[in-house]
PDB file of C-alpha atoms in Angstrom:
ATOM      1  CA  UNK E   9     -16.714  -9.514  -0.864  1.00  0.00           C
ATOM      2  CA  UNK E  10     -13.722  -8.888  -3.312  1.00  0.00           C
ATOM      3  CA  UNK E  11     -10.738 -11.618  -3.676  1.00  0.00           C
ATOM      4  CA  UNK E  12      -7.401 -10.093  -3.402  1.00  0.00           C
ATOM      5  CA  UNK E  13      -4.460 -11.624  -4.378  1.00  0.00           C
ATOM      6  CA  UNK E  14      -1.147 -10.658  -2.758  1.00  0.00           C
ATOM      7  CA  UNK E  15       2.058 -11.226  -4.443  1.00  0.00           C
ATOM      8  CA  UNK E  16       4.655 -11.319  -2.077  1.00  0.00           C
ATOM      9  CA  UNK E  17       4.345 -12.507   1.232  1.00  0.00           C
ATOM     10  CA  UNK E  18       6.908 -10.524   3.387  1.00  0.00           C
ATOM     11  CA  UNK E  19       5.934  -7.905   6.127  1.00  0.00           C
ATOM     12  CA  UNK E  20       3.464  -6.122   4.176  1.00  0.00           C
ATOM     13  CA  UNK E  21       2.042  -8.222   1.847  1.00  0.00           C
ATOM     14  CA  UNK E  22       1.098 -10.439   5.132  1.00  0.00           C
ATOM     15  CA  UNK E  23      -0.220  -8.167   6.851  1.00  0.00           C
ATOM     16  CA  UNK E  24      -2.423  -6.714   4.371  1.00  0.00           C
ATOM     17  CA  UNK E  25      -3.246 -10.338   4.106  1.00  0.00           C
ATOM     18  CA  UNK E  26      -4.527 -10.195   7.576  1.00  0.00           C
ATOM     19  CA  UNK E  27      -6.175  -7.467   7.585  1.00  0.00           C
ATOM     20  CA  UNK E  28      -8.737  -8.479   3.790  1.00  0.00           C
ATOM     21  CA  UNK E  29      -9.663 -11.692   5.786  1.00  0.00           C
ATOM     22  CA  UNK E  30     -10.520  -9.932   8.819  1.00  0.00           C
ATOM     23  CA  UNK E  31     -12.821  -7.451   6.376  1.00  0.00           C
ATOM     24  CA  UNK E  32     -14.153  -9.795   4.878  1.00  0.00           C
ATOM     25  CA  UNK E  33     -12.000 -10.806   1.615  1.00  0.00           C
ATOM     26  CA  UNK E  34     -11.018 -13.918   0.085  1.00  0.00           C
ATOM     27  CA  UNK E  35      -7.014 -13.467  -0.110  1.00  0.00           C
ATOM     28  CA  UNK E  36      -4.809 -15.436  -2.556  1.00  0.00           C
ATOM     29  CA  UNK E  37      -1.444 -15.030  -1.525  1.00  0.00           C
ATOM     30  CA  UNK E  38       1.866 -15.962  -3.494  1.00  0.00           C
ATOM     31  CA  UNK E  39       5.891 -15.167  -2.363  1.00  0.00           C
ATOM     32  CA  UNK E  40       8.951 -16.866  -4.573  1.00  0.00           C
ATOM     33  CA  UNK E  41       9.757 -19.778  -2.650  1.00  0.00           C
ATOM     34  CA  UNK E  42       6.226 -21.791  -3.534  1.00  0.00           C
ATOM     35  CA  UNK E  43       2.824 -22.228  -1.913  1.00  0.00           C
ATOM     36  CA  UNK E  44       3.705 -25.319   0.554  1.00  0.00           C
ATOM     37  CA  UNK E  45       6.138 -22.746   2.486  1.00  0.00           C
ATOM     38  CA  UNK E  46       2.936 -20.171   3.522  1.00  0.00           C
ATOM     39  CA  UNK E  47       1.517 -22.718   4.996  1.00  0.00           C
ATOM     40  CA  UNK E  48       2.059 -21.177   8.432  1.00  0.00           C
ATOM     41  CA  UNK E  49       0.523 -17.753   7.476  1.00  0.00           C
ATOM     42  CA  UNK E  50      -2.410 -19.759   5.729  1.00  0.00           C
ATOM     43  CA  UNK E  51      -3.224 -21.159   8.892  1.00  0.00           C
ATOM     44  CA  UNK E  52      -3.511 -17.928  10.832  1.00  0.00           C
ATOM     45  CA  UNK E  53      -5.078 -16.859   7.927  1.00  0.00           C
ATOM     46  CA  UNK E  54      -7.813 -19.093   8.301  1.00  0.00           C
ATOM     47  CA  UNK E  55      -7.895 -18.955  11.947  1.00  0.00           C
ATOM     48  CA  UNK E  56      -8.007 -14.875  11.570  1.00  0.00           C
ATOM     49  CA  UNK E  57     -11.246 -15.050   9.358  1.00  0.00           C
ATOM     50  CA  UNK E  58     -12.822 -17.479  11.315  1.00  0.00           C
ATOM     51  CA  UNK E  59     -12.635 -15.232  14.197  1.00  0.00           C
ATOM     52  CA  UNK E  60     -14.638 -12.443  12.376  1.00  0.00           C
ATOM     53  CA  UNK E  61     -17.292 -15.006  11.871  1.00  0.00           C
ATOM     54  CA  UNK E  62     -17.068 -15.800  15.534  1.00  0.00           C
ATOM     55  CA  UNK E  63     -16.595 -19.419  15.317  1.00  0.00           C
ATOM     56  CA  UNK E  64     -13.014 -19.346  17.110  1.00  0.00           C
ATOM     57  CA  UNK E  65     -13.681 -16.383  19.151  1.00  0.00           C
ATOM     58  CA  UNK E  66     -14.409 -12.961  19.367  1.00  0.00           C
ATOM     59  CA  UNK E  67     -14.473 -10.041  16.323  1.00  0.00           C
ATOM     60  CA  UNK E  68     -16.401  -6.591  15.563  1.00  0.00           C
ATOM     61  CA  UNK E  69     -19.932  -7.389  15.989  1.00  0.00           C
ATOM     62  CA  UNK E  70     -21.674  -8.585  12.317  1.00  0.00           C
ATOM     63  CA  UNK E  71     -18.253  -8.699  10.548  1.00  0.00           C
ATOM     64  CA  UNK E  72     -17.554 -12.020   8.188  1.00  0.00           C
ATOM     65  CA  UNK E  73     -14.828 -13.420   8.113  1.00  0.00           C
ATOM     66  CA  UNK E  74     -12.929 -13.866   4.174  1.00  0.00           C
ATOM     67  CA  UNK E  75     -10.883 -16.873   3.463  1.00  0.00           C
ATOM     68  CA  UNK E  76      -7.130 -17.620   2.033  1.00  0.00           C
ATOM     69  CA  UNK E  77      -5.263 -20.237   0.736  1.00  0.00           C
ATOM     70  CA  UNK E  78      -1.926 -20.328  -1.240  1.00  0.00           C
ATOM     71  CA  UNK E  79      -0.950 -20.564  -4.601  1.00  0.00           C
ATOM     72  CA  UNK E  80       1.536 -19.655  -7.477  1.00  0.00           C
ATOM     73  CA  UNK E  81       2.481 -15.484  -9.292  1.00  0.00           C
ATOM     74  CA  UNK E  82       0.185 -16.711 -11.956  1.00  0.00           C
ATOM     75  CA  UNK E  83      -2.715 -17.818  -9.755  1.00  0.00           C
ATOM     76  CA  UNK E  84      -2.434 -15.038  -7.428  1.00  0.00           C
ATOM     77  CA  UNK E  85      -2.907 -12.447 -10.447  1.00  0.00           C
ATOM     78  CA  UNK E  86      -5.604 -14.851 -12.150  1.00  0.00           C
ATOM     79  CA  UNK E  87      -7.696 -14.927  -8.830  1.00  0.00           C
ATOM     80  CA  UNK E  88      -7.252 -11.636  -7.688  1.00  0.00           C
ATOM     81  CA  UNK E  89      -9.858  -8.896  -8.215  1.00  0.00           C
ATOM     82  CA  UNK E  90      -7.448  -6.564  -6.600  1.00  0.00           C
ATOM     83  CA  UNK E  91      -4.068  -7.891  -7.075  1.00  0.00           C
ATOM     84  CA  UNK E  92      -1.559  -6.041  -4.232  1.00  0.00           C
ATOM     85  CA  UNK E  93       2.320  -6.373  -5.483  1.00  0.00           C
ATOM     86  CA  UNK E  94       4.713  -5.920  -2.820  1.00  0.00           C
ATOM     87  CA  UNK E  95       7.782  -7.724  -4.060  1.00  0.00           C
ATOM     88  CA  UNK E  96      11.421  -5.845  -3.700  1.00  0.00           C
ATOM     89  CA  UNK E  97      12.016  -4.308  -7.119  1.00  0.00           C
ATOM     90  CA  UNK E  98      14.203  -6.865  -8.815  1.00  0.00           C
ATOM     91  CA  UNK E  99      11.186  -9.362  -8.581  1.00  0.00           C
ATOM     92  CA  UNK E 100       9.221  -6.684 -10.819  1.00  0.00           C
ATOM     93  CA  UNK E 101      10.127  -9.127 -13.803  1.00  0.00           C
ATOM     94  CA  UNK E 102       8.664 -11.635 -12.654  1.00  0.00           C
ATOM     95  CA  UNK E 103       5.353 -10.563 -12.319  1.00  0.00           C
ATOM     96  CA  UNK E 104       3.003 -12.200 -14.285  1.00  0.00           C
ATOM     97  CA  UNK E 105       1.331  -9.438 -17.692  1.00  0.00           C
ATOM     98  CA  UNK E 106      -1.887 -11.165 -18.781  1.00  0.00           C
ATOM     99  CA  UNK E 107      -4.314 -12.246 -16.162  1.00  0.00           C
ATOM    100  CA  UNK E 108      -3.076  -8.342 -14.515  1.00  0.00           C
ATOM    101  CA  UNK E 109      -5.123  -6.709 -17.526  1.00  0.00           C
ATOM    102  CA  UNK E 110      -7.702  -4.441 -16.637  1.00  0.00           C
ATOM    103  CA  UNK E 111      -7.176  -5.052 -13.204  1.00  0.00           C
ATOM    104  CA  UNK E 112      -6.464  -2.618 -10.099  1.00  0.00           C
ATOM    105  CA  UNK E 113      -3.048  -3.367  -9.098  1.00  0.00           C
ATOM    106  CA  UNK E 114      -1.375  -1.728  -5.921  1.00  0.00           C
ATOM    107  CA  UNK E 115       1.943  -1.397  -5.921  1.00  0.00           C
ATOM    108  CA  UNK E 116       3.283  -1.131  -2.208  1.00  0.00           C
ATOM    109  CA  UNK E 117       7.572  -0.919  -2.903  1.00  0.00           C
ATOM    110  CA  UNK E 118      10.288   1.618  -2.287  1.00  0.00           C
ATOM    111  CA  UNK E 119      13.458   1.886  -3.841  1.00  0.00           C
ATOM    112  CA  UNK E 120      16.418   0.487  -1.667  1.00  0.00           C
ATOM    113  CA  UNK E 121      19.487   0.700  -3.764  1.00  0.00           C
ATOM    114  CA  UNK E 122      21.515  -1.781  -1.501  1.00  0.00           C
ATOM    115  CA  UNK E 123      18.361  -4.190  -1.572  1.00  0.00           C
ATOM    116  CA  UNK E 124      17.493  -3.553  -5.119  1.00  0.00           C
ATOM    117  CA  UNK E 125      20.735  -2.567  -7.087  1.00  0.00           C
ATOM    118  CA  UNK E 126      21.209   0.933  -8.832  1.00  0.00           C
ATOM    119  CA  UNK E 127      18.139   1.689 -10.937  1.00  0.00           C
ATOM    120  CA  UNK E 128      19.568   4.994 -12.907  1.00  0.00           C
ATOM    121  CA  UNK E 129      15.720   5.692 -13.782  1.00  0.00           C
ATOM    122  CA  UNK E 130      15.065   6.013 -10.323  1.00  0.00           C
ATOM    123  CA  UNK E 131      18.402   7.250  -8.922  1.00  0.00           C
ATOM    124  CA  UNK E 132      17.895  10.409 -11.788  1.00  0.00           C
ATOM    125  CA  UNK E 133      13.933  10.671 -10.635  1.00  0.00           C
ATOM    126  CA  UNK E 134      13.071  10.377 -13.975  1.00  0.00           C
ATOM    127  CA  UNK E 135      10.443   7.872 -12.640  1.00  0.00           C
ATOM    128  CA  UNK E 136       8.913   6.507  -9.712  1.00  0.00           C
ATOM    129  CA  UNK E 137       8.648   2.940  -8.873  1.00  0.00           C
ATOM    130  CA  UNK E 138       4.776   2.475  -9.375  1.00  0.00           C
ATOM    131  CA  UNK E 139       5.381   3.610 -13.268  1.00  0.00           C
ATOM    132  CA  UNK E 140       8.021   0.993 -13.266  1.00  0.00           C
ATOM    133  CA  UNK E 141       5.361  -1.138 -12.809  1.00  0.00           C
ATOM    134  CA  UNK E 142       2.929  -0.020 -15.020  1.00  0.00           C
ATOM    135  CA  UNK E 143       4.884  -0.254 -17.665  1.00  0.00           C
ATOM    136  CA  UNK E 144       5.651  -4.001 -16.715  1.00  0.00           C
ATOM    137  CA  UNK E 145       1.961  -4.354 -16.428  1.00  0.00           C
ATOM    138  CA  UNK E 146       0.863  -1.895 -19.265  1.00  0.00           C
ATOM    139  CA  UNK E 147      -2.640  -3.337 -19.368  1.00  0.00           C
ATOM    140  CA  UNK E 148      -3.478  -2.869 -15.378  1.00  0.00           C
ATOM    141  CA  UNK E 149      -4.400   0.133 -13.162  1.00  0.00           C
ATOM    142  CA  UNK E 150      -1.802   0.541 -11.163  1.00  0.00           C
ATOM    143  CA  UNK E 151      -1.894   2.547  -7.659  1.00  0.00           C
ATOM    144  CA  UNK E 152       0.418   3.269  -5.335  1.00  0.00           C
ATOM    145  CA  UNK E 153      -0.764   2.659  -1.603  1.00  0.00           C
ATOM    146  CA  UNK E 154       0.458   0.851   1.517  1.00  0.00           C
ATOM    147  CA  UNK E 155       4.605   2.196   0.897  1.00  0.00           C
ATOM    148  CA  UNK E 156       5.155   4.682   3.616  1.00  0.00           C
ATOM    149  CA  UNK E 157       3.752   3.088   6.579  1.00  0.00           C
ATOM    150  CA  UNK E 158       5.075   0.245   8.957  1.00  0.00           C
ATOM    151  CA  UNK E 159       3.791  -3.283   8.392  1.00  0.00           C
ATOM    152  CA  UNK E 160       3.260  -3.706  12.491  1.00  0.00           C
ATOM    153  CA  UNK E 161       1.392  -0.154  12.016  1.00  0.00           C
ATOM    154  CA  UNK E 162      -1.154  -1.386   9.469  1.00  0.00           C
ATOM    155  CA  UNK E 163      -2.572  -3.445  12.122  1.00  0.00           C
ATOM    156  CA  UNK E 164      -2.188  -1.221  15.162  1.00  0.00           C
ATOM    157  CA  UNK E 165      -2.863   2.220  13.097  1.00  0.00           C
ATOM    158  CA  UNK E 166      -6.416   1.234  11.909  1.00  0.00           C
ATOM    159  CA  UNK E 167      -9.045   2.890  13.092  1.00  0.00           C
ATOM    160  CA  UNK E 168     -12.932   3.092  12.002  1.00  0.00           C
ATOM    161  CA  UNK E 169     -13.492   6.286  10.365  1.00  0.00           C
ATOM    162  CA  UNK E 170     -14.586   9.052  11.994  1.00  0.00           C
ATOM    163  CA  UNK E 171     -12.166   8.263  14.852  1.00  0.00           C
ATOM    164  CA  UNK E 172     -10.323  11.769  16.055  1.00  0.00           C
ATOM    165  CA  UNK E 173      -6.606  11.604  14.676  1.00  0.00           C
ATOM    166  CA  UNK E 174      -6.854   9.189  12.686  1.00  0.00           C
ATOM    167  CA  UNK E 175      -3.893   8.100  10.353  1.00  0.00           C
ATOM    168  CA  UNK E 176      -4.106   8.689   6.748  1.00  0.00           C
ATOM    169  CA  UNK E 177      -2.600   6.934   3.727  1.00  0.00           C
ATOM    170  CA  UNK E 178      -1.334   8.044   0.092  1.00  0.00           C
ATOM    171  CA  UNK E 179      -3.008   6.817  -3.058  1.00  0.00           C
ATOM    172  CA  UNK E 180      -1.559   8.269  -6.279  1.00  0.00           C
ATOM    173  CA  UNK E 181      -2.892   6.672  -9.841  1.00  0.00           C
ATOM    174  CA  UNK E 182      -3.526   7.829 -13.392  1.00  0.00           C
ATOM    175  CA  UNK E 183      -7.223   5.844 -13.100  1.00  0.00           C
ATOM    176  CA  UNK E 184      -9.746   7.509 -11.278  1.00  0.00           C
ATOM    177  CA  UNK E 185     -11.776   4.084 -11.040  1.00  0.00           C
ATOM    178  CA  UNK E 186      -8.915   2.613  -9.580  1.00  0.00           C
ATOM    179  CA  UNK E 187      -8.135   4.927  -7.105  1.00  0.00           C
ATOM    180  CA  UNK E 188     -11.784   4.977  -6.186  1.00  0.00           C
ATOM    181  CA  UNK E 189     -11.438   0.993  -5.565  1.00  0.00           C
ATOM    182  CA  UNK E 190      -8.489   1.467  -3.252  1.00  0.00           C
ATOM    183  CA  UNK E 191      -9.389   4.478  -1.178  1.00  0.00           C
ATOM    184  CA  UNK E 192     -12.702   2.245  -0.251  1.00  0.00           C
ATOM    185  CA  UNK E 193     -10.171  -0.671   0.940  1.00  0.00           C
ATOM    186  CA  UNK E 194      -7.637   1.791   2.796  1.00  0.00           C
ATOM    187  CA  UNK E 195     -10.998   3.610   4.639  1.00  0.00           C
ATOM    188  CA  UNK E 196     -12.379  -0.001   5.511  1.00  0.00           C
ATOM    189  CA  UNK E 197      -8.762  -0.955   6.886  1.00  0.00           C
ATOM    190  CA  UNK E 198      -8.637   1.896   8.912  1.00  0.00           C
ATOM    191  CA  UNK E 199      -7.564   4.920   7.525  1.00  0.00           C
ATOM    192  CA  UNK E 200      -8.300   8.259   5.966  1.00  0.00           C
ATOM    193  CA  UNK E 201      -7.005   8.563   2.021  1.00  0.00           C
ATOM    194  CA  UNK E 202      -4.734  11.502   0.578  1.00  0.00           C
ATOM    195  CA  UNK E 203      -4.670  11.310  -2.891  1.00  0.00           C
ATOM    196  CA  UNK E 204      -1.707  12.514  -4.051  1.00  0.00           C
ATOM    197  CA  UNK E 205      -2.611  12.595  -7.856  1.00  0.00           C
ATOM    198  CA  UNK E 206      -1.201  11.155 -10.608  1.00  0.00           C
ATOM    199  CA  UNK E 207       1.360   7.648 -10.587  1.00  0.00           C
ATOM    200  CA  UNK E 208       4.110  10.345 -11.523  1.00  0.00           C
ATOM    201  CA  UNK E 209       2.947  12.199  -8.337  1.00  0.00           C
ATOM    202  CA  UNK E 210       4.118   9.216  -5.762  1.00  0.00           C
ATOM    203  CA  UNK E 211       7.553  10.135  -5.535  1.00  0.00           C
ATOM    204  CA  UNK E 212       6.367  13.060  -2.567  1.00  0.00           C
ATOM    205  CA  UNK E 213       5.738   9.782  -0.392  1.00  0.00           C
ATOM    206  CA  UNK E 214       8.834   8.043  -1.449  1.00  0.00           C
ATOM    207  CA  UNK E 215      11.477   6.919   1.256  1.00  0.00           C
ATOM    208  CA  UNK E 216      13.169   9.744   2.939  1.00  0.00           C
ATOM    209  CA  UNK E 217      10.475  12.036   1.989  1.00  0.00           C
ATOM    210  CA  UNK E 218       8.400  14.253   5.042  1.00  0.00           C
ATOM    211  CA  UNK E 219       5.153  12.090   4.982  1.00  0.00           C
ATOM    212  CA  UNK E 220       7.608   8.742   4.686  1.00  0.00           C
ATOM    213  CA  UNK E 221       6.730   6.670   7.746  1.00  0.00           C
ATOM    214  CA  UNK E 222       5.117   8.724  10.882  1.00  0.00           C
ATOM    215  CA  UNK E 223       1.434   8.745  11.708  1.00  0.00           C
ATOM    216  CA  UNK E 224      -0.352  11.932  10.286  1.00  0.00           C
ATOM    217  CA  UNK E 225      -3.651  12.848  10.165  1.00  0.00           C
ATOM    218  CA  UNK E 226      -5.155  13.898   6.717  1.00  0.00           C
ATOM    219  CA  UNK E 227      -4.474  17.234   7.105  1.00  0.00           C
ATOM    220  CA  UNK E 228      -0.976  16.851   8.161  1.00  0.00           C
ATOM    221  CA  UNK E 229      -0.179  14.274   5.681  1.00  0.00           C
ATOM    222  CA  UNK E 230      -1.273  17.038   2.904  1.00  0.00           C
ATOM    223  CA  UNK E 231       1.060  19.580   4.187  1.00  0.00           C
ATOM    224  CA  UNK E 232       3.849  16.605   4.360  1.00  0.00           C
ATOM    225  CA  UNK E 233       3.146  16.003   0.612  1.00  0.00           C
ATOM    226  CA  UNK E 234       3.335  20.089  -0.176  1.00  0.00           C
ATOM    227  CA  UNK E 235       6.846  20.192   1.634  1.00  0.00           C
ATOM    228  CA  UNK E 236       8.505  17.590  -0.404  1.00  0.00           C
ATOM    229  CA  UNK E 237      11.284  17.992  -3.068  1.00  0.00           C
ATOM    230  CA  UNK E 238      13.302  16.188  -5.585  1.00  0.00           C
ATOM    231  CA  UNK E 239      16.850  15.422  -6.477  1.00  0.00           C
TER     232      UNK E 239
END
């Protein structure tokens, strides 16, 4: 399967971290503070993928198990086939440029002025956060995914496909390769894929926008995306 490294370690980040090594995916995972403090979540981790294997208990029938250890930014993004980023904005600096090139990079954040600080760029709509990051990382493929949905809900949302109602999730990205890449990992999550279009495209499923948080189908999602406005 794929190795995915995750850089940042909060809510989502560990919880998409949970779900690769229940798929199947080797999972690199970095935050600020160091590798010897995700020790914890490396653990469970571990634990989680040995489950799918069935050797410390019971999974989906044939499923293996991935595996996940800790390490720094820069081995994260080295490691990582698909490298997610879900830092708060500030860290956005700090992420590492060269082992990111050519790479699929999803970028989960939202803007939060009173987390993040006034961004004028973003406050004006002149950009979105996932171009902030692309041109950080101008070398990468970024894609926005994974923003407007709960971290608890990425577990207890997912679904196989198929399933009647099931929840969909936005990808927007100026690769079409890239997108491909991530609408396969969203559908094998759990979840149906709207693609919004183009990285300048994600701001319809920014925070406080109609799709921004509740469960919608595909369909609905669509319409969500339709109704939005700027400014």
């Amino acid at each position: 399967m794929t190795t995915i490294g995750i850089i940042g370690a909060g809510h989502i980040g560990s919880q998409l971290a949970r779900l690769a090594v229940q798929h199947g995916h080797d999972v690199v995972i970095a935050n600020s503070r160091g590798p010897e403090t995700l020790t914890d979540l490396v653990d469970e981790l571990r634990a989680l993928g040995g489950a799918a294997t069935g050797t410390t208990g019971g999974s989906a029938a044939g499923s293996t198990g991935g595996s996940a250890r800790a390490a720094t930014r820069d081995e994260a993004a080295a490691a990582g086939e698909i490298v997610v980023v879900t830092t708060p904005l500030a860290a956005i600096e700090t992420i590492p440029v060269e082992p990111l090139v050519g790479k699929v990079v999803i970028d989960t954040n939202n803007y939060y002025p009173g987390r993040d600080g006034d961004i004028p760029a973003l406050d004006d709509e002149t950009t979105t956060t996932a171009e902030l990051l692309q041109d950080h990382l101008p070398g990468a493929r970024v894609v926005k995914a994974f923003n407007h949905i709960g971290a608890a809900d990425l577990t207890g949302h997912a679904t196989p496909a198929g399933t009647p109602g099931r929840r969909a999730l936005v990808v927007a990205g100026d690769d079409a390769e890239a997108k491909r890449v991530v609408t396969e990992l969203i559908d094998a999550f759990g979840f149906d894929v709207v693609d919004a279009g183009p990285l300048a495209e994600g701001w319809r499923i920014q925070r406080d926008t109609p799709g921004y948080g509740p469960r919608f189908t595909a369909e609905e999602l669509r319409a969500k995306l339709a109704e939005a406005t700027r400014g």
